[in-house]
Tab-separated table of C-alpha atoms in Angstrom:
chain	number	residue	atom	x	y	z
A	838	UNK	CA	-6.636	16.808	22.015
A	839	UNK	CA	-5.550	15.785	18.456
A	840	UNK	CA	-2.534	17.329	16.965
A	841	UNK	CA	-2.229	19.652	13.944
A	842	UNK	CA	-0.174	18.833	11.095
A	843	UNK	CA	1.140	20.668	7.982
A	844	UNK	CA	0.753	21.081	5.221
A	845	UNK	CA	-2.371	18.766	4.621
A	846	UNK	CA	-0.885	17.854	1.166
A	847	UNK	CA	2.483	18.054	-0.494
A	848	UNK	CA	3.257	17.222	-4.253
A	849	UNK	CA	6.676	15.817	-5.118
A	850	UNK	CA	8.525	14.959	-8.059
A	851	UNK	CA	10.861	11.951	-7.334
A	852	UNK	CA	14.085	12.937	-6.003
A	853	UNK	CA	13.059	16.166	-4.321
A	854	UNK	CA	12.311	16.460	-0.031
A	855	UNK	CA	9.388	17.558	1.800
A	856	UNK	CA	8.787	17.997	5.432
A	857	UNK	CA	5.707	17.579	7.590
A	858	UNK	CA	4.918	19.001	10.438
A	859	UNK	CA	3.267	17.746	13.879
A	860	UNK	CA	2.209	20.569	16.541
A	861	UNK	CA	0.504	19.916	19.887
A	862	UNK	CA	-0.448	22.092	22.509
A	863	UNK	CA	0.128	19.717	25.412
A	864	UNK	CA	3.409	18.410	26.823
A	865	UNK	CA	3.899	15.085	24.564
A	866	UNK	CA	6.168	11.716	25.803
A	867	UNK	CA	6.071	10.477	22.128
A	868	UNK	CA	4.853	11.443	18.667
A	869	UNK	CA	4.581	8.171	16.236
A	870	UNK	CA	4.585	8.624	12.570
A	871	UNK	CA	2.305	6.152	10.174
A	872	UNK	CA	2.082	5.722	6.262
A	873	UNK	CA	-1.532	5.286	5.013
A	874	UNK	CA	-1.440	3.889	1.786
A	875	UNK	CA	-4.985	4.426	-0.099
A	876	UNK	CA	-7.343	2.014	0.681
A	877	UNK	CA	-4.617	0.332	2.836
A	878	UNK	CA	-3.912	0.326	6.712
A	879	UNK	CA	-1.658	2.514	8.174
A	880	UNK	CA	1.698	1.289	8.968
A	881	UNK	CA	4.084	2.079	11.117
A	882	UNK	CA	6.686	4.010	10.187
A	883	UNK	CA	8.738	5.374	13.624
A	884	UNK	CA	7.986	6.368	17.394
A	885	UNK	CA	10.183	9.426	19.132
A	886	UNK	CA	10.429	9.414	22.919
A	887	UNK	CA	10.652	12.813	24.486
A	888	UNK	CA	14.690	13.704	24.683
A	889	UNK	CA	14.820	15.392	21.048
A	890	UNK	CA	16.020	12.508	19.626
A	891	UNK	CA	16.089	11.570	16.040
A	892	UNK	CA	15.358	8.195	14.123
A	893	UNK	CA	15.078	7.266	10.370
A	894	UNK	CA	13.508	4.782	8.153
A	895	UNK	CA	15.150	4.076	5.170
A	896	UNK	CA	15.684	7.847	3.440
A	897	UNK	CA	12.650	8.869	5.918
A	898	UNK	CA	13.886	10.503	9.138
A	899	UNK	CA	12.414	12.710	11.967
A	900	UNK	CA	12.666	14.262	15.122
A	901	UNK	CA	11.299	15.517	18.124
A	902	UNK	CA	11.387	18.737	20.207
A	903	UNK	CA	9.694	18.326	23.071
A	904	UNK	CA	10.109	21.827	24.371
A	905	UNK	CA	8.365	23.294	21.001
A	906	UNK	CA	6.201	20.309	21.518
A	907	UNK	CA	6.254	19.260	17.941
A	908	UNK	CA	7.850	16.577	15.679
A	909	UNK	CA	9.108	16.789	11.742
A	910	UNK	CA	9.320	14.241	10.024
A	911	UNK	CA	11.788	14.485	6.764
A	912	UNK	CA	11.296	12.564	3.144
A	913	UNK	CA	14.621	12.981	1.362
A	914	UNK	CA	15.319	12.097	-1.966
A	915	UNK	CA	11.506	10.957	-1.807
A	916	UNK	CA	10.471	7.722	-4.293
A	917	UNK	CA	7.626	7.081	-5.840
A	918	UNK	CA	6.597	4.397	-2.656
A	919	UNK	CA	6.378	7.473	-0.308
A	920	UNK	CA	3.386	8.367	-1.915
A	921	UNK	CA	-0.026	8.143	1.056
A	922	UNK	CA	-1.276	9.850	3.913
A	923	UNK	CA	1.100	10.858	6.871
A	924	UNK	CA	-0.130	10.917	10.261
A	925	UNK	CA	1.714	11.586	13.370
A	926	UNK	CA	0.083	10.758	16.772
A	927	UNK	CA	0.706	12.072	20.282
A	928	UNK	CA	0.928	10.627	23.943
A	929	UNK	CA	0.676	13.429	26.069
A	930	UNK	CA	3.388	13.771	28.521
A	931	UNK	CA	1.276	13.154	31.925
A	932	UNK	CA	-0.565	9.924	33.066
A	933	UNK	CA	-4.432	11.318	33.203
A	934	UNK	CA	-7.499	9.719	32.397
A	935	UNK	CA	-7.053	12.168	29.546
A	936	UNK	CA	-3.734	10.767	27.661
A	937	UNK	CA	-2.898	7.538	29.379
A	938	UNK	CA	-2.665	5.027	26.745
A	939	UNK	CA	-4.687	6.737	23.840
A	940	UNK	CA	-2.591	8.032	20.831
A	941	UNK	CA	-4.029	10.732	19.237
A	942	UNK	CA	-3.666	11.028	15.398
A	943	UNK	CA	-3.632	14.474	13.098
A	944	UNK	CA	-5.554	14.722	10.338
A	945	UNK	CA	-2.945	13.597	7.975
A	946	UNK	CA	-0.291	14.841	5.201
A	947	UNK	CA	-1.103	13.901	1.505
A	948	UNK	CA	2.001	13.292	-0.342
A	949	UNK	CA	2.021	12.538	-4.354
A	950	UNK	CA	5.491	11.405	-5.555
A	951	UNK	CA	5.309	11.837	-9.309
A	952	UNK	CA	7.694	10.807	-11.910
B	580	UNK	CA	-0.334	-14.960	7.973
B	581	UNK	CA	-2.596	-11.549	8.617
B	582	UNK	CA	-1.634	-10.248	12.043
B	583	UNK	CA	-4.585	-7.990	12.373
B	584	UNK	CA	-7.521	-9.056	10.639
B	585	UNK	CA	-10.926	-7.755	10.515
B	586	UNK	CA	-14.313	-9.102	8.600
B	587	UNK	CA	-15.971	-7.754	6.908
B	588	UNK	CA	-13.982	-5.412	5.035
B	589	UNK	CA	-17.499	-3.826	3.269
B	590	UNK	CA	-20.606	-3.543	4.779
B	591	UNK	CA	-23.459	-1.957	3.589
B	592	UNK	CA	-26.719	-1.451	5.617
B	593	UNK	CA	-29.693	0.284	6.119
B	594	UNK	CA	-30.179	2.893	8.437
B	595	UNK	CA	-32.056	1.212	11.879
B	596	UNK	CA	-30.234	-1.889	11.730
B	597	UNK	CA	-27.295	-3.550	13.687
B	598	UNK	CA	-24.085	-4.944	12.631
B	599	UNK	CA	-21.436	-6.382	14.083
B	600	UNK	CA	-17.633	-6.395	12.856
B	601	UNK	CA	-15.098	-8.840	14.121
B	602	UNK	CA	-11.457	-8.621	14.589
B	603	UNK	CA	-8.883	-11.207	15.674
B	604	UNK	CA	-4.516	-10.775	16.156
B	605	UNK	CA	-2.185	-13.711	16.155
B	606	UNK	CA	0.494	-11.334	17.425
B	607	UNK	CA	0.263	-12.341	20.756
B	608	UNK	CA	-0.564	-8.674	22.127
B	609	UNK	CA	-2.181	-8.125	25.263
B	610	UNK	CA	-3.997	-4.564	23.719
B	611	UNK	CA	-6.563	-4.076	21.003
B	612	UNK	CA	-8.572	-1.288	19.962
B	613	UNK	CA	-11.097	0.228	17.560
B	614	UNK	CA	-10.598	3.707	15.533
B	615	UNK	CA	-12.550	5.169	13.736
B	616	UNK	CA	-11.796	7.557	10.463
B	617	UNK	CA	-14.048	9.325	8.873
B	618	UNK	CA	-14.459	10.826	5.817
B	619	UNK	CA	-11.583	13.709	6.309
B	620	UNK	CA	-8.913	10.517	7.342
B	621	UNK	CA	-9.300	11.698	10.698
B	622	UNK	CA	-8.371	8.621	13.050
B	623	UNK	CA	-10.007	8.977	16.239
B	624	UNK	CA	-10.028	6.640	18.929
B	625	UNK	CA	-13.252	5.040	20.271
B	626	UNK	CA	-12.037	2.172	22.431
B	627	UNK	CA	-9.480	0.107	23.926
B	628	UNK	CA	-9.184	-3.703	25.578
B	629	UNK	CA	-6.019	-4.600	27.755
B	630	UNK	CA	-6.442	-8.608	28.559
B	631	UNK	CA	-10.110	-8.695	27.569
B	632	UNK	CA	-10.942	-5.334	30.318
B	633	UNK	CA	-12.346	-2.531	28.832
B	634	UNK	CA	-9.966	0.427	29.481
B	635	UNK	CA	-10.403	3.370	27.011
B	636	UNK	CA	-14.058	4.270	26.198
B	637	UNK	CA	-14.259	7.634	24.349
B	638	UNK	CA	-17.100	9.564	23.970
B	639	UNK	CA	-18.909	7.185	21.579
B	640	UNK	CA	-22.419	6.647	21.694
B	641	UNK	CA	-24.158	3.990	23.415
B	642	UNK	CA	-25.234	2.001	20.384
B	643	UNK	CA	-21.434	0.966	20.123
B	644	UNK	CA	-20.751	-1.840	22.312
B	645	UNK	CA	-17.488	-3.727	22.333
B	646	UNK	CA	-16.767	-7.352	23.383
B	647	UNK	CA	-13.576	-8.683	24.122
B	648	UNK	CA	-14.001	-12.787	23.983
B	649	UNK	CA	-10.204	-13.625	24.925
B	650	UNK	CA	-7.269	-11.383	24.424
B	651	UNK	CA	-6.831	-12.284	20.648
B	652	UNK	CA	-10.452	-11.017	19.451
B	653	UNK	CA	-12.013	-7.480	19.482
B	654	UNK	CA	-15.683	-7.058	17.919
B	655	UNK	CA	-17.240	-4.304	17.773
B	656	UNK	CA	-21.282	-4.093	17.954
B	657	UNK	CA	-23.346	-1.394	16.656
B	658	UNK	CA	-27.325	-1.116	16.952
B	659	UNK	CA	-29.463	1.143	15.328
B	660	UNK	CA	-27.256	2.053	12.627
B	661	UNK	CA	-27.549	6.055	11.687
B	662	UNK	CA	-25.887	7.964	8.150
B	663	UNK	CA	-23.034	9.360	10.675
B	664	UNK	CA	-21.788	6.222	11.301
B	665	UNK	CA	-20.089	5.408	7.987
B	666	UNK	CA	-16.843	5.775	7.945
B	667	UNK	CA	-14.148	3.082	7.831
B	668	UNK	CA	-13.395	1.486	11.321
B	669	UNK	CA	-9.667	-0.056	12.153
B	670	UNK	CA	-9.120	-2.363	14.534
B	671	UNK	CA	-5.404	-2.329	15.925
B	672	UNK	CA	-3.489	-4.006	18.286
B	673	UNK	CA	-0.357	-3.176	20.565
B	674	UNK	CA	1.800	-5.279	22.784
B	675	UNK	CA	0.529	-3.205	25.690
B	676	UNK	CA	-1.271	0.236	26.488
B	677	UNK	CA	0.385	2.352	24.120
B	678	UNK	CA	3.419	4.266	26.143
B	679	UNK	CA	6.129	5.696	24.267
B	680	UNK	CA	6.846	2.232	23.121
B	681	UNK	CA	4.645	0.434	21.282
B	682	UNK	CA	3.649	0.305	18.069
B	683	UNK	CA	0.308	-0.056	16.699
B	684	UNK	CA	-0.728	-2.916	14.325
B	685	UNK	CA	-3.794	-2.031	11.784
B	686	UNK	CA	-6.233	-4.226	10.348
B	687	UNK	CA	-7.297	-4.034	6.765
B	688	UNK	CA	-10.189	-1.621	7.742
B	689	UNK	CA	-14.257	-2.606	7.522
B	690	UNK	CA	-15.511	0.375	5.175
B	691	UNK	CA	-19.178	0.615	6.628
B	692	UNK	CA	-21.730	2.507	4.360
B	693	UNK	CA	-25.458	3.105	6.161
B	694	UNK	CA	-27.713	4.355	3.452
């Protein structure tokens, strides 16, 4: 079962923050966040192991709380190179046919940095 | 050097016929896959290939057949073509079965068009 995310698009001016949002409604062992560029691949950005932890990529953070079973992830001070599609995707928590080894992406965050 | 990289990265085709697409990693990772996004970004994922066995085969129809050669190459065969099948199709690859760990490599993406 794919995750929701929201919003489905943000519009920034450089400088300012955003946050996106990643909701499942199964117990999750990780939530990965990936930058889609247009026309690009997406690229990895950060996995979060269940344990509420927190991690950050350059001024991009996020974290994890597994007993909401959802992750944030946070663009501070966001540059005009955060602009593309967000996803997050989801391992659920127990090994089943159903989650074991499949991530399962949301339908993706647009952001816009402008100048 | 491409780590993931996929041919061809158009592909336009009439409806009835069969295409392949081919995909190769010099990363050295024992997991590859296919996804699948269509034309709301959603990324779903059709299959997956741990040291060339087949180990994740979502509900995809039967005129989508992968073939694992060796553990570096991941093609992906489709036969009698049909308008729902465009989309753009990523190949990825992983170190292993995706487990709270790894981290998913993307290809360039094959943007297939059936008219």
């Amino acid at each position: 079962q794919q995750p929701v995310q929201s919003p489905q698009a943000v519009i920034l001016r450089e400088g300012e923050d955003a946050v996106i949002n990643c909701s499942s409604s199964k117990a999750l062992y990780s939530v990965h966040w990936y930058r889609q560029k247009h026309g690009e691949a997406p690229v990895f950005l950060m996995i979060l192991l269940k344990g509420g932890e927190q991690k950050g990529h350059d001024k991009i953070s996020a974290s994890f709380n597994e007993k909401k079973q959802q992750s944030s992830l946070y663009l501070t001070a966001s540059q005009l190179s955060y602009s593309g599609t967000y996803f997050c995707g989801t391992e659920g928590e127990y090994m089943t046919t159903d989650s074991w080894g499949k991530l399962q992406f949301g339908a993706g965050t647009q952001v816009v940095v402008t100048p | 050097d491409t780590a993931v990289s996929q041919t061809p990265k158009y592909l336009v085709t009439q409806m009835g016929n069969d295409k392949s697409i081919k995909c190769e990693q010099n990363l050295g990772h024992d997991t590859m896959y296919w996804y699948k996004q269509d034309s709301k970004k959603f990324l779903k994922i059709m299959f997956s290939y741990n040291n060339k066995e087949l180990i994740i085969n979502e509900t995809v129809p039967n005129r989508f057949s992968p073939k694992s050669p060796d553990k570096a190459h991941l093609n992906l065969h489709i036969n009698s073509l049909e308008l729902g099948d465009s989309a753009v199709y990523f190949c990825a690859s992983s170190q292993d079965l995706v487990r709270g760990q790894e981290k998913l490599f993307f290809g360039s993406g094959t943007q297939l068009s059936v008219l």
